[in-house]
mmCIF file of C-alpha atoms and ligand atoms in Angstrom:
data_model
loop_
_atom_site.group_PDB
_atom_site.id
_atom_site.type_symbol
_atom_site.label_atom_id
_atom_site.label_comp_id
_atom_site.label_asym_id
_atom_site.label_seq_id
_atom_site.Cartn_x
_atom_site.Cartn_y
_atom_site.Cartn_z
ATOM 1 C CA MET D 1 -0.371 -1.714 29.724
ATOM 2 C CA ILE D 2 -2.924 -1.189 26.976
ATOM 3 C CA SER D 3 -6.170 -3.115 27.225
ATOM 4 C CA GLU D 4 -8.461 -3.861 24.278
ATOM 5 C CA LYS D 5 -10.685 -0.931 25.285
ATOM 6 C CA ALA D 6 -7.848 1.548 25.547
ATOM 7 C CA ASN D 7 -8.695 5.167 26.084
ATOM 8 C CA ILE D 8 -6.980 7.209 23.456
ATOM 9 C CA GLU D 9 -6.051 10.623 24.770
ATOM 10 C CA ILE D 10 -7.041 13.302 22.283
ATOM 11 C CA GLU D 11 -5.457 16.711 21.922
ATOM 12 C CA GLN D 12 -7.237 18.585 19.144
ATOM 13 C CA VAL D 13 -5.773 21.306 16.954
ATOM 14 C CA SER D 14 -6.780 24.826 17.940
ATOM 15 C CA GLU D 15 -7.224 25.741 14.285
ATOM 16 C CA SER D 16 -7.650 23.372 11.337
ATOM 17 C CA ARG D 17 -5.354 23.718 8.304
ATOM 18 C CA LEU D 18 -8.078 22.350 6.036
ATOM 19 C CA ALA D 19 -8.885 25.704 4.401
ATOM 20 C CA GLU D 20 -5.323 25.802 2.963
ATOM 21 C CA ALA D 21 -5.564 22.307 1.424
ATOM 22 C CA ASP D 22 -6.653 21.612 -2.154
ATOM 23 C CA LEU D 23 -8.389 18.249 -1.755
ATOM 24 C CA ASP D 24 -9.210 18.142 -5.472
ATOM 25 C CA ASN D 25 -5.530 18.275 -6.470
ATOM 26 C CA PRO D 26 -3.568 16.944 -3.523
ATOM 27 C CA GLY D 27 -0.842 15.022 -5.377
ATOM 28 C CA PHE D 28 0.294 11.950 -3.453
ATOM 29 C CA GLY D 29 1.456 12.099 0.179
ATOM 30 C CA ARG D 30 2.401 15.764 0.199
ATOM 31 C CA ILE D 31 -0.160 17.261 2.550
ATOM 32 C CA PHE D 32 -1.282 15.866 5.880
ATOM 33 C CA ALA D 33 -4.519 16.070 7.828
ATOM 34 C CA ASP D 34 -4.754 17.924 11.140
ATOM 35 C CA HIS D 35 -4.086 15.031 13.512
ATOM 36 C CA MET D 36 -1.825 12.014 13.971
ATOM 37 C CA PHE D 37 -1.793 9.031 16.289
ATOM 38 C CA GLU D 38 1.268 8.332 18.426
ATOM 39 C CA MET D 39 2.128 5.579 20.889
ATOM 40 C CA GLU D 40 5.358 4.338 22.445
ATOM 41 C CA TYR D 41 6.605 0.869 23.323
ATOM 42 C CA ARG D 42 8.855 0.846 26.375
ATOM 43 C CA ASP D 43 9.492 -1.564 29.254
ATOM 44 C CA GLY D 44 7.754 -4.387 27.428
ATOM 45 C CA SER D 45 4.437 -2.833 26.392
ATOM 46 C CA TRP D 46 2.738 -0.178 24.268
ATOM 47 C CA HIS D 47 1.890 2.912 26.323
ATOM 48 C CA SER D 48 0.013 6.210 26.132
ATOM 49 C CA PRO D 49 -1.996 6.067 22.897
ATOM 50 C CA THR D 50 -2.526 9.673 21.888
ATOM 51 C CA ILE D 51 -4.037 11.618 19.035
ATOM 52 C CA LYS D 52 -2.394 15.009 18.712
ATOM 53 C CA PRO D 53 -1.904 17.743 16.098
ATOM 54 C CA TYR D 54 0.124 16.547 13.097
ATOM 55 C CA GLY D 55 3.575 18.062 13.295
ATOM 56 C CA THR D 56 7.271 17.676 13.857
ATOM 57 C CA ILE D 57 8.703 15.276 16.401
ATOM 58 C CA GLU D 58 11.961 15.885 18.210
ATOM 59 C CA VAL D 59 14.285 12.874 18.093
ATOM 60 C CA GLU D 60 17.910 11.995 18.792
ATOM 61 C CA PRO D 61 20.153 11.309 15.770
ATOM 62 C CA ALA D 62 21.218 7.997 17.334
ATOM 63 C CA LEU D 63 17.783 6.376 16.853
ATOM 64 C CA LYS D 64 18.228 2.843 15.535
ATOM 65 C CA VAL D 65 15.683 3.411 12.794
ATOM 66 C CA PHE D 66 18.064 5.906 11.120
ATOM 67 C CA HIS D 67 21.005 3.515 11.147
ATOM 68 C CA TYR D 68 19.528 0.056 10.683
ATOM 69 C CA GLY D 69 16.131 0.726 9.126
ATOM 70 C CA GLN D 70 14.153 -1.151 11.762
ATOM 71 C CA SER D 71 10.810 0.105 10.515
ATOM 72 C CA VAL D 72 7.599 -1.288 9.039
ATOM 73 C CA PHE D 73 4.583 0.433 7.566
ATOM 74 C CA GLU D 74 1.178 -0.016 5.984
ATOM 75 C CA GLY D 75 -1.065 1.779 3.537
ATOM 76 C CA THR D 76 -4.844 1.817 3.510
ATOM 77 C CA LYS D 77 -7.422 4.421 2.509
ATOM 78 C CA ALA D 78 -10.614 6.113 3.718
ATOM 79 C CA TYR D 79 -13.292 6.922 1.108
ATOM 80 C CA TYR D 80 -15.981 9.579 1.168
ATOM 81 C CA VAL D 81 -19.461 8.053 1.054
ATOM 82 C CA GLY D 82 -21.647 10.859 2.384
ATOM 83 C CA ASP D 83 -21.580 13.571 5.019
ATOM 84 C CA ASP D 84 -22.028 11.041 7.812
ATOM 85 C CA THR D 85 -20.052 8.037 6.525
ATOM 86 C CA VAL D 86 -16.489 7.294 5.552
ATOM 87 C CA ASN D 87 -15.567 3.786 4.372
ATOM 88 C CA LEU D 88 -12.432 1.850 5.227
ATOM 89 C CA PHE D 89 -11.555 -1.044 2.911
ATOM 90 C CA ARG D 90 -10.513 -4.339 4.544
ATOM 91 C CA PRO D 91 -8.510 -2.578 7.298
ATOM 92 C CA GLU D 92 -8.138 -5.873 9.174
ATOM 93 C CA LYS D 93 -6.002 -7.198 6.283
ATOM 94 C CA ASN D 94 -3.543 -4.316 6.642
ATOM 95 C CA ILE D 95 -3.457 -4.763 10.400
ATOM 96 C CA GLU D 96 -2.799 -8.493 9.971
ATOM 97 C CA ARG D 97 -0.022 -7.819 7.440
ATOM 98 C CA MET D 98 1.578 -5.218 9.708
ATOM 99 C CA THR D 99 1.578 -7.772 12.530
ATOM 100 C CA GLN D 100 3.495 -10.162 10.233
ATOM 101 C CA SER D 101 5.864 -7.371 9.175
ATOM 102 C CA CYS D 102 6.494 -6.446 12.821
ATOM 103 C CA ARG D 103 7.375 -10.038 13.681
ATOM 104 C CA ARG D 104 9.869 -10.300 10.808
ATOM 105 C CA ILE D 105 11.594 -7.034 11.763
ATOM 106 C CA CYS D 106 11.546 -7.668 15.551
ATOM 107 C CA ILE D 107 9.061 -4.907 16.344
ATOM 108 C CA PRO D 108 6.400 -5.732 18.926
ATOM 109 C CA PRO D 109 3.070 -5.889 17.053
ATOM 110 C CA VAL D 110 0.452 -3.288 17.905
ATOM 111 C CA PRO D 111 -2.659 -4.916 19.449
ATOM 112 C CA PRO D 112 -5.076 -5.223 16.480
ATOM 113 C CA ASP D 113 -8.124 -3.822 18.315
ATOM 114 C CA LEU D 114 -6.213 -0.774 19.412
ATOM 115 C CA PHE D 115 -4.814 -0.341 15.885
ATOM 116 C CA LEU D 116 -8.319 -0.300 14.377
ATOM 117 C CA GLN D 117 -9.649 1.937 17.138
ATOM 118 C CA ALA D 118 -6.821 4.382 16.464
ATOM 119 C CA ILE D 119 -7.613 4.553 12.725
ATOM 120 C CA GLU D 120 -11.307 4.974 13.456
ATOM 121 C CA GLN D 121 -10.797 7.778 15.987
ATOM 122 C CA LEU D 122 -8.423 9.580 13.672
ATOM 123 C CA ILE D 123 -10.883 9.343 10.773
ATOM 124 C CA LYS D 124 -13.741 10.585 12.944
ATOM 125 C CA LEU D 125 -11.667 13.639 13.901
ATOM 126 C CA ASP D 126 -10.313 14.374 10.407
ATOM 127 C CA HIS D 127 -13.188 13.172 8.211
ATOM 128 C CA ARG D 128 -13.420 16.564 6.525
ATOM 129 C CA TRP D 129 -9.998 15.806 5.040
ATOM 130 C CA VAL D 130 -11.419 12.859 3.072
ATOM 131 C CA PRO D 131 -11.577 14.161 -0.518
ATOM 132 C CA GLN D 132 -14.928 13.997 -2.282
ATOM 133 C CA LYS D 133 -13.551 14.201 -5.813
ATOM 134 C CA GLU D 134 -13.888 10.992 -7.849
ATOM 135 C CA GLY D 135 -10.691 8.950 -7.613
ATOM 136 C CA ASN D 136 -9.271 10.771 -4.577
ATOM 137 C CA ALA D 137 -9.159 9.381 -1.033
ATOM 138 C CA LEU D 138 -7.555 9.892 2.365
ATOM 139 C CA TYR D 139 -4.450 7.706 2.452
ATOM 140 C CA ILE D 140 -3.736 6.233 5.898
ATOM 141 C CA ARG D 141 -0.087 5.505 6.666
ATOM 142 C CA PRO D 142 0.590 3.594 9.905
ATOM 143 C CA PHE D 143 4.236 2.871 10.723
ATOM 144 C CA ALA D 144 6.282 1.493 13.607
ATOM 145 C CA SER D 145 9.984 2.213 14.031
ATOM 146 C CA ALA D 146 12.900 1.689 16.405
ATOM 147 C CA PHE D 147 13.199 4.737 18.647
ATOM 148 C CA GLU D 148 16.052 3.623 20.881
ATOM 149 C CA PRO D 149 19.045 6.004 20.692
ATOM 150 C CA VAL D 150 21.782 3.344 20.720
ATOM 151 C CA ILE D 151 24.161 2.723 17.812
ATOM 152 C CA ALA D 152 24.522 -1.014 18.234
ATOM 153 C CA ALA D 153 23.313 -3.243 15.430
ATOM 154 C CA SER D 154 20.716 -5.078 17.451
ATOM 155 C CA SER D 155 16.972 -4.831 17.855
ATOM 156 C CA ALA D 156 15.752 -1.823 19.792
ATOM 157 C CA ASP D 157 13.675 -2.056 22.925
ATOM 158 C CA VAL D 158 11.927 1.282 22.443
ATOM 159 C CA PHE D 159 9.586 1.803 19.479
ATOM 160 C CA ARG D 160 7.033 4.322 18.314
ATOM 161 C CA PHE D 161 3.893 3.671 16.331
ATOM 162 C CA TYR D 162 2.356 6.514 14.339
ATOM 163 C CA ILE D 163 -0.598 6.889 12.019
ATOM 164 C CA ILE D 164 -0.572 9.874 9.707
ATOM 165 C CA THR D 165 -3.145 10.572 6.997
ATOM 166 C CA SER D 166 -2.871 12.358 3.685
ATOM 167 C CA PRO D 167 -5.457 13.363 1.067
ATOM 168 C CA VAL D 168 -4.297 11.805 -2.207
ATOM 169 C CA GLY D 169 -5.108 11.601 -5.884
ATOM 170 C CA SER D 170 -4.045 8.848 -8.296
ATOM 171 C CA TYR D 171 -0.602 7.360 -7.736
ATOM 172 C CA TYR D 172 -0.187 6.903 -11.476
ATOM 173 C CA SER D 173 -1.967 9.370 -13.702
ATOM 174 C CA LYS D 174 -1.068 7.560 -16.947
ATOM 175 C CA PRO D 175 -0.463 3.940 -17.980
ATOM 176 C CA VAL D 176 2.763 2.613 -16.491
ATOM 177 C CA LYS D 177 5.905 1.710 -18.454
ATOM 178 C CA LEU D 178 7.900 -1.135 -16.927
ATOM 179 C CA LEU D 179 11.482 -2.250 -17.410
ATOM 180 C CA ALA D 180 12.183 -5.842 -16.368
ATOM 181 C CA ASP D 181 15.514 -5.522 -14.549
ATOM 182 C CA GLN D 182 18.114 -8.166 -15.453
ATOM 183 C CA HIS D 183 20.754 -7.138 -12.918
ATOM 184 C CA HIS D 184 19.266 -5.997 -9.640
ATOM 185 C CA VAL D 185 16.898 -7.962 -7.427
ATOM 186 C CA ARG D 186 14.271 -6.850 -4.939
ATOM 187 C CA ALA D 187 14.138 -9.895 -2.672
ATOM 188 C CA ALA D 188 15.391 -13.442 -2.287
ATOM 189 C CA ARG D 189 13.786 -16.420 -0.553
ATOM 190 C CA GLY D 190 14.241 -16.101 3.171
ATOM 191 C CA GLY D 191 14.602 -12.308 2.890
ATOM 192 C CA THR D 192 12.044 -9.595 3.557
ATOM 193 C CA GLY D 193 10.201 -9.486 0.215
ATOM 194 C CA ALA D 194 6.829 -10.278 1.780
ATOM 195 C CA THR D 195 7.386 -7.745 4.550
ATOM 196 C CA LYS D 196 6.341 -4.113 4.251
ATOM 197 C CA THR D 197 9.588 -2.764 5.602
ATOM 198 C CA ALA D 198 11.379 0.478 4.765
ATOM 199 C CA GLY D 199 14.551 -1.256 3.533
ATOM 200 C CA ASN D 200 12.775 -2.955 0.609
ATOM 201 C CA TYR D 201 11.837 0.453 -0.739
ATOM 202 C CA ALA D 202 15.275 1.993 -0.089
ATOM 203 C CA ALA D 203 16.968 -0.879 -1.957
ATOM 204 C CA SER D 204 14.722 -0.363 -4.986
ATOM 205 C CA LEU D 205 15.407 3.359 -5.394
ATOM 206 C CA TYR D 206 18.639 3.076 -7.407
ATOM 207 C CA PRO D 207 17.358 0.533 -9.978
ATOM 208 C CA VAL D 208 14.097 2.500 -10.270
ATOM 209 C CA GLN D 209 16.083 5.702 -10.848
ATOM 210 C CA GLN D 210 18.050 3.956 -13.596
ATOM 211 C CA ALA D 211 14.806 2.754 -15.195
ATOM 212 C CA LYS D 212 13.401 6.306 -15.000
ATOM 213 C CA ASP D 213 16.526 7.672 -16.670
ATOM 214 C CA LYS D 214 15.724 5.339 -19.591
ATOM 215 C CA GLY D 215 12.140 6.633 -19.829
ATOM 216 C CA PHE D 216 10.347 3.963 -17.764
ATOM 217 C CA ASP D 217 8.172 4.535 -14.703
ATOM 218 C CA GLN D 218 9.080 1.496 -12.639
ATOM 219 C CA VAL D 219 11.039 -1.732 -12.514
ATOM 220 C CA LEU D 220 9.367 -5.078 -13.085
ATOM 221 C CA TRP D 221 11.288 -7.251 -10.629
ATOM 222 C CA LEU D 222 12.416 -10.739 -11.574
ATOM 223 C CA ASP D 223 13.299 -13.545 -9.177
ATOM 224 C CA ALA D 224 16.654 -13.438 -7.407
ATOM 225 C CA ILE D 225 17.894 -16.899 -8.429
ATOM 226 C CA GLU D 226 17.312 -17.242 -12.172
ATOM 227 C CA HIS D 227 16.286 -13.676 -13.114
ATOM 228 C CA LYS D 228 13.542 -15.405 -15.024
ATOM 229 C CA TYR D 229 10.263 -15.286 -13.114
ATOM 230 C CA VAL D 230 8.217 -12.130 -12.649
ATOM 231 C CA GLU D 231 7.787 -10.987 -9.043
ATOM 232 C CA GLU D 232 6.120 -7.593 -8.578
ATOM 233 C CA VAL D 233 6.622 -3.904 -9.322
ATOM 234 C CA GLY D 234 7.620 -2.675 -5.848
ATOM 235 C CA THR D 235 4.810 -0.132 -5.725
ATOM 236 C CA MET D 236 2.251 -2.744 -6.757
ATOM 237 C CA ASN D 237 1.578 -6.414 -7.568
ATOM 238 C CA ILE D 238 1.295 -7.381 -11.233
ATOM 239 C CA PHE D 239 -1.343 -9.184 -13.316
ATOM 240 C CA PHE D 240 -1.325 -10.297 -16.968
ATOM 241 C CA LEU D 241 -4.369 -11.213 -19.053
ATOM 242 C CA ILE D 242 -3.039 -13.768 -21.526
ATOM 243 C CA ASP D 243 -5.814 -14.817 -23.886
ATOM 244 C CA ASP D 244 -8.655 -15.381 -21.376
ATOM 245 C CA LEU D 245 -6.453 -16.344 -18.455
ATOM 246 C CA LEU D 246 -5.598 -13.899 -15.674
ATOM 247 C CA VAL D 247 -2.130 -14.760 -14.393
ATOM 248 C CA THR D 248 -0.287 -13.334 -11.403
ATOM 249 C CA PRO D 249 2.886 -14.446 -9.600
ATOM 250 C CA LYS D 250 2.039 -16.657 -6.636
ATOM 251 C CA LEU D 251 2.896 -15.610 -3.080
ATOM 252 C CA SER D 252 6.173 -17.426 -2.609
ATOM 253 C CA GLY D 253 7.549 -15.332 0.251
ATOM 254 C CA THR D 254 9.399 -12.841 -1.942
ATOM 255 C CA ILE D 255 6.518 -10.589 -2.977
ATOM 256 C CA LEU D 256 4.137 -8.464 -0.972
ATOM 257 C CA PRO D 257 0.778 -10.138 -0.235
ATOM 258 C CA GLY D 258 -1.280 -7.196 -1.514
ATOM 259 C CA VAL D 259 -4.783 -6.498 -0.219
ATOM 260 C CA THR D 260 -5.836 -5.185 -3.634
ATOM 261 C CA ARG D 261 -4.153 -8.235 -5.251
ATOM 262 C CA ASP D 262 -6.304 -10.517 -3.101
ATOM 263 C CA SER D 263 -9.442 -8.468 -3.856
ATOM 264 C CA VAL D 264 -8.796 -8.613 -7.616
ATOM 265 C CA ILE D 265 -8.334 -12.395 -7.502
ATOM 266 C CA GLN D 266 -11.556 -12.849 -5.523
ATOM 267 C CA LEU D 267 -13.546 -10.552 -7.809
ATOM 268 C CA ALA D 268 -12.230 -12.081 -11.032
ATOM 269 C CA ARG D 269 -13.048 -15.606 -9.810
ATOM 270 C CA HIS D 270 -16.494 -14.362 -8.724
ATOM 271 C CA TRP D 271 -17.010 -13.286 -12.358
ATOM 272 C CA ASP D 272 -15.821 -16.702 -13.622
ATOM 273 C CA VAL D 273 -12.596 -15.325 -14.995
ATOM 274 C CA GLU D 274 -9.975 -18.061 -14.739
ATOM 275 C CA VAL D 275 -7.154 -16.908 -12.459
ATOM 276 C CA GLU D 276 -3.821 -18.637 -12.032
ATOM 277 C CA GLU D 277 -1.447 -17.767 -9.200
ATOM 278 C CA ARG D 278 1.764 -19.373 -10.344
ATOM 279 C CA ALA D 279 5.300 -18.829 -11.503
ATOM 280 C CA VAL D 280 5.131 -16.658 -14.644
ATOM 281 C CA SER D 281 8.324 -16.198 -16.607
ATOM 282 C CA ILE D 282 9.243 -12.945 -18.321
ATOM 283 C CA ASP D 283 9.748 -15.011 -21.504
ATOM 284 C CA GLU D 284 6.110 -16.134 -21.345
ATOM 285 C CA VAL D 285 4.948 -12.529 -20.948
ATOM 286 C CA MET D 286 7.130 -11.214 -23.774
ATOM 287 C CA GLU D 287 6.165 -14.095 -26.061
ATOM 288 C CA ALA D 288 2.457 -13.518 -25.345
ATOM 289 C CA GLY D 289 3.029 -9.823 -26.103
ATOM 290 C CA LYS D 290 4.726 -10.545 -29.419
ATOM 291 C CA GLN D 291 1.976 -12.966 -30.450
ATOM 292 C CA GLY D 292 -0.783 -10.479 -29.577
ATOM 293 C CA LYS D 293 -2.039 -12.703 -26.725
ATOM 294 C CA LEU D 294 -1.133 -10.307 -23.927
ATOM 295 C CA ARG D 295 -4.480 -8.563 -23.846
ATOM 296 C CA GLU D 296 -3.885 -6.614 -20.656
ATOM 297 C CA ALA D 297 -1.350 -5.974 -17.934
ATOM 298 C CA PHE D 298 -2.062 -4.040 -14.766
ATOM 299 C CA GLY D 299 -0.645 -3.414 -11.330
ATOM 300 C CA THR D 300 -2.625 -3.495 -8.104
ATOM 301 C CA GLY D 301 -2.030 -1.780 -4.779
ATOM 302 C CA THR D 302 -3.659 0.504 -2.245
ATOM 303 C CA ALA D 303 -1.981 3.567 -3.687
ATOM 304 C CA ALA D 304 -2.152 2.439 -7.322
ATOM 305 C CA VAL D 305 -5.617 0.728 -7.064
ATOM 306 C CA VAL D 306 -5.714 -0.995 -10.500
ATOM 307 C CA ALA D 307 -3.152 0.750 -12.708
ATOM 308 C CA PRO D 308 -2.831 -0.119 -16.394
ATOM 309 C CA VAL D 309 0.598 -1.094 -17.709
ATOM 310 C CA ASN D 310 1.127 -0.244 -21.365
ATOM 311 C CA THR D 311 4.796 -1.088 -21.912
ATOM 312 C CA ILE D 312 7.023 -3.938 -20.796
ATOM 313 C CA SER D 313 10.629 -3.941 -21.877
ATOM 314 C CA TYR D 314 13.080 -6.789 -21.345
ATOM 315 C CA ASN D 315 16.458 -7.627 -22.794
ATOM 316 C CA GLY D 316 16.203 -4.961 -25.485
ATOM 317 C CA GLU D 317 12.696 -5.953 -26.613
ATOM 318 C CA THR D 318 9.501 -4.056 -25.897
ATOM 319 C CA VAL D 319 5.864 -5.059 -25.993
ATOM 320 C CA THR D 320 3.080 -2.506 -25.827
ATOM 321 C CA ILE D 321 -0.459 -3.089 -24.635
ATOM 322 C CA HIS D 322 -3.398 -0.662 -24.823
ATOM 323 C CA GLU D 323 -1.370 2.463 -25.539
ATOM 324 C CA GLU D 324 -3.488 5.130 -23.839
ATOM 325 C CA GLU D 325 -6.239 3.460 -21.801
ATOM 326 C CA ARG D 326 -7.203 0.660 -19.489
ATOM 327 C CA GLY D 327 -8.132 -2.734 -20.867
ATOM 328 C CA ALA D 328 -11.709 -3.919 -20.367
ATOM 329 C CA LEU D 329 -10.988 -6.271 -17.453
ATOM 330 C CA GLY D 330 -8.722 -3.766 -15.674
ATOM 331 C CA GLN D 331 -11.409 -1.107 -16.078
ATOM 332 C CA ARG D 332 -14.124 -3.427 -14.766
ATOM 333 C CA LEU D 333 -11.998 -4.385 -11.760
ATOM 334 C CA TYR D 334 -11.165 -0.745 -11.030
ATOM 335 C CA ASP D 335 -14.818 0.314 -11.314
ATOM 336 C CA GLU D 336 -15.986 -2.518 -9.081
ATOM 337 C CA ILE D 337 -13.346 -2.073 -6.378
ATOM 338 C CA TYR D 338 -13.645 1.718 -6.325
ATOM 339 C CA GLY D 339 -17.453 1.370 -6.448
ATOM 340 C CA ILE D 340 -17.403 -0.936 -3.399
ATOM 341 C CA GLN D 341 -14.961 1.332 -1.586
ATOM 342 C CA THR D 342 -17.142 4.399 -2.086
ATOM 343 C CA GLY D 343 -20.408 2.623 -1.285
ATOM 344 C CA LYS D 344 -21.751 2.989 -4.840
ATOM 345 C CA LYS D 345 -21.657 -0.756 -5.496
ATOM 346 C CA GLU D 346 -22.787 -3.701 -3.421
ATOM 347 C CA ASP D 347 -20.227 -5.301 -1.137
ATOM 348 C CA PRO D 348 -20.877 -9.047 -1.457
ATOM 349 C CA PHE D 349 -17.601 -9.942 0.262
ATOM 350 C CA GLY D 350 -18.071 -7.813 3.390
ATOM 351 C CA TRP D 351 -14.964 -5.765 2.628
ATOM 352 C CA ILE D 352 -16.260 -2.440 3.841
ATOM 353 C CA TYR D 353 -15.767 -1.142 7.382
ATOM 354 C CA PRO D 354 -17.987 1.946 7.576
ATOM 355 C CA VAL D 355 -17.100 4.696 10.033
ATOM 356 C CA THR D 356 -19.913 6.988 11.150
ATOM 357 C CA VAL D 357 -18.774 10.559 11.399
ATOM 358 C CA HIS D 358 -20.483 13.679 12.697
ATOM 359 C CA SER D 359 -20.388 16.828 10.642
HETATM 360 C C1 COI X 401 0.609 1.396 -0.948
HETATM 361 O O1 COI X 401 0.118 1.089 -2.023
HETATM 362 O O2 COI X 401 -0.104 1.650 0.039
HETATM 363 C C2 COI X 401 2.056 1.481 -0.762
HETATM 364 O O3 COI X 401 2.494 1.473 0.360
HETATM 365 C C3 COI X 401 2.932 1.648 -1.938
HETATM 366 C C4 COI X 401 3.759 2.876 -1.830
HETATM 367 C C5 COI X 401 4.716 2.897 -2.957
HETATM 368 C C6 COI X 401 2.952 4.138 -1.818
#
């Protein structure tokens, strides 16, 4: 049984791979830091929290995660502040969301204190992997999956929880082009739209591929009932600046409750920008675009941060916004959030969780 002050066993690498890594140009999620966290759930509790060298794991092909997708994950980042400090950004929000995701997918939640301790220990060990280049960060990917080798379509009773980390650059290097999909849906009420589970992403791959074949970057999902109301982008939540009003779809159970989404709403309100979380129809967005009232559109997410959207296409019509650059509000939000994350700006909301590291 794991207590709140669990001792994490640590097996360090004999030789770091850091010298082979290009932290200035890492791409996204392609290279991994030296260590990973691993823990197993068996006989009713999480056991043996361990940090070990990142590497392959040997598994049976019958694992339930391969067949039924019983798996949830999170994404958060560590930011370089100085040689002795790395910042985490609102990690408790990701831990809380993963707890909710676990419940929805019948995975026993990881004790929050242990979860945070695991991230912290891993960052302390691999802090040299946190990129220093402006805009880059160390992406932290926790996930929990069904590790029981039984091909019956029922919840597993053995699970593994891992945390792997990856130096990353921007998720989107240019403004994003969105196609509002009229045929496929991401999530319906009562489904798993608000859950960060593997299946949501698998189900989006085919429509996204179709959108890419037509020259778009991503799908702008519409609601499952009327195909009328905007939901999210799958890789990020979505915001529209219509005249002076910042509008974003409300959390109705079908979209992911993004940590960056919440931070953007809090910051904008702090600056006296009027924000509405409500149902926003694609017709309203397209109409605003045609009338020149859609001043900005941007997506928000841990990977994407605040990513400008410059094209929205729906039902054969296209509106374009800020062809090549960010709009003023999107830029201000990006600068502020990234500034807080990297310790260059004040943190009036107490969002930063600093980790002291030893060089
Ligand atoms: C994140 O932003 O952390 C995500 O998990 C989105 C994913 C598409 C990289």
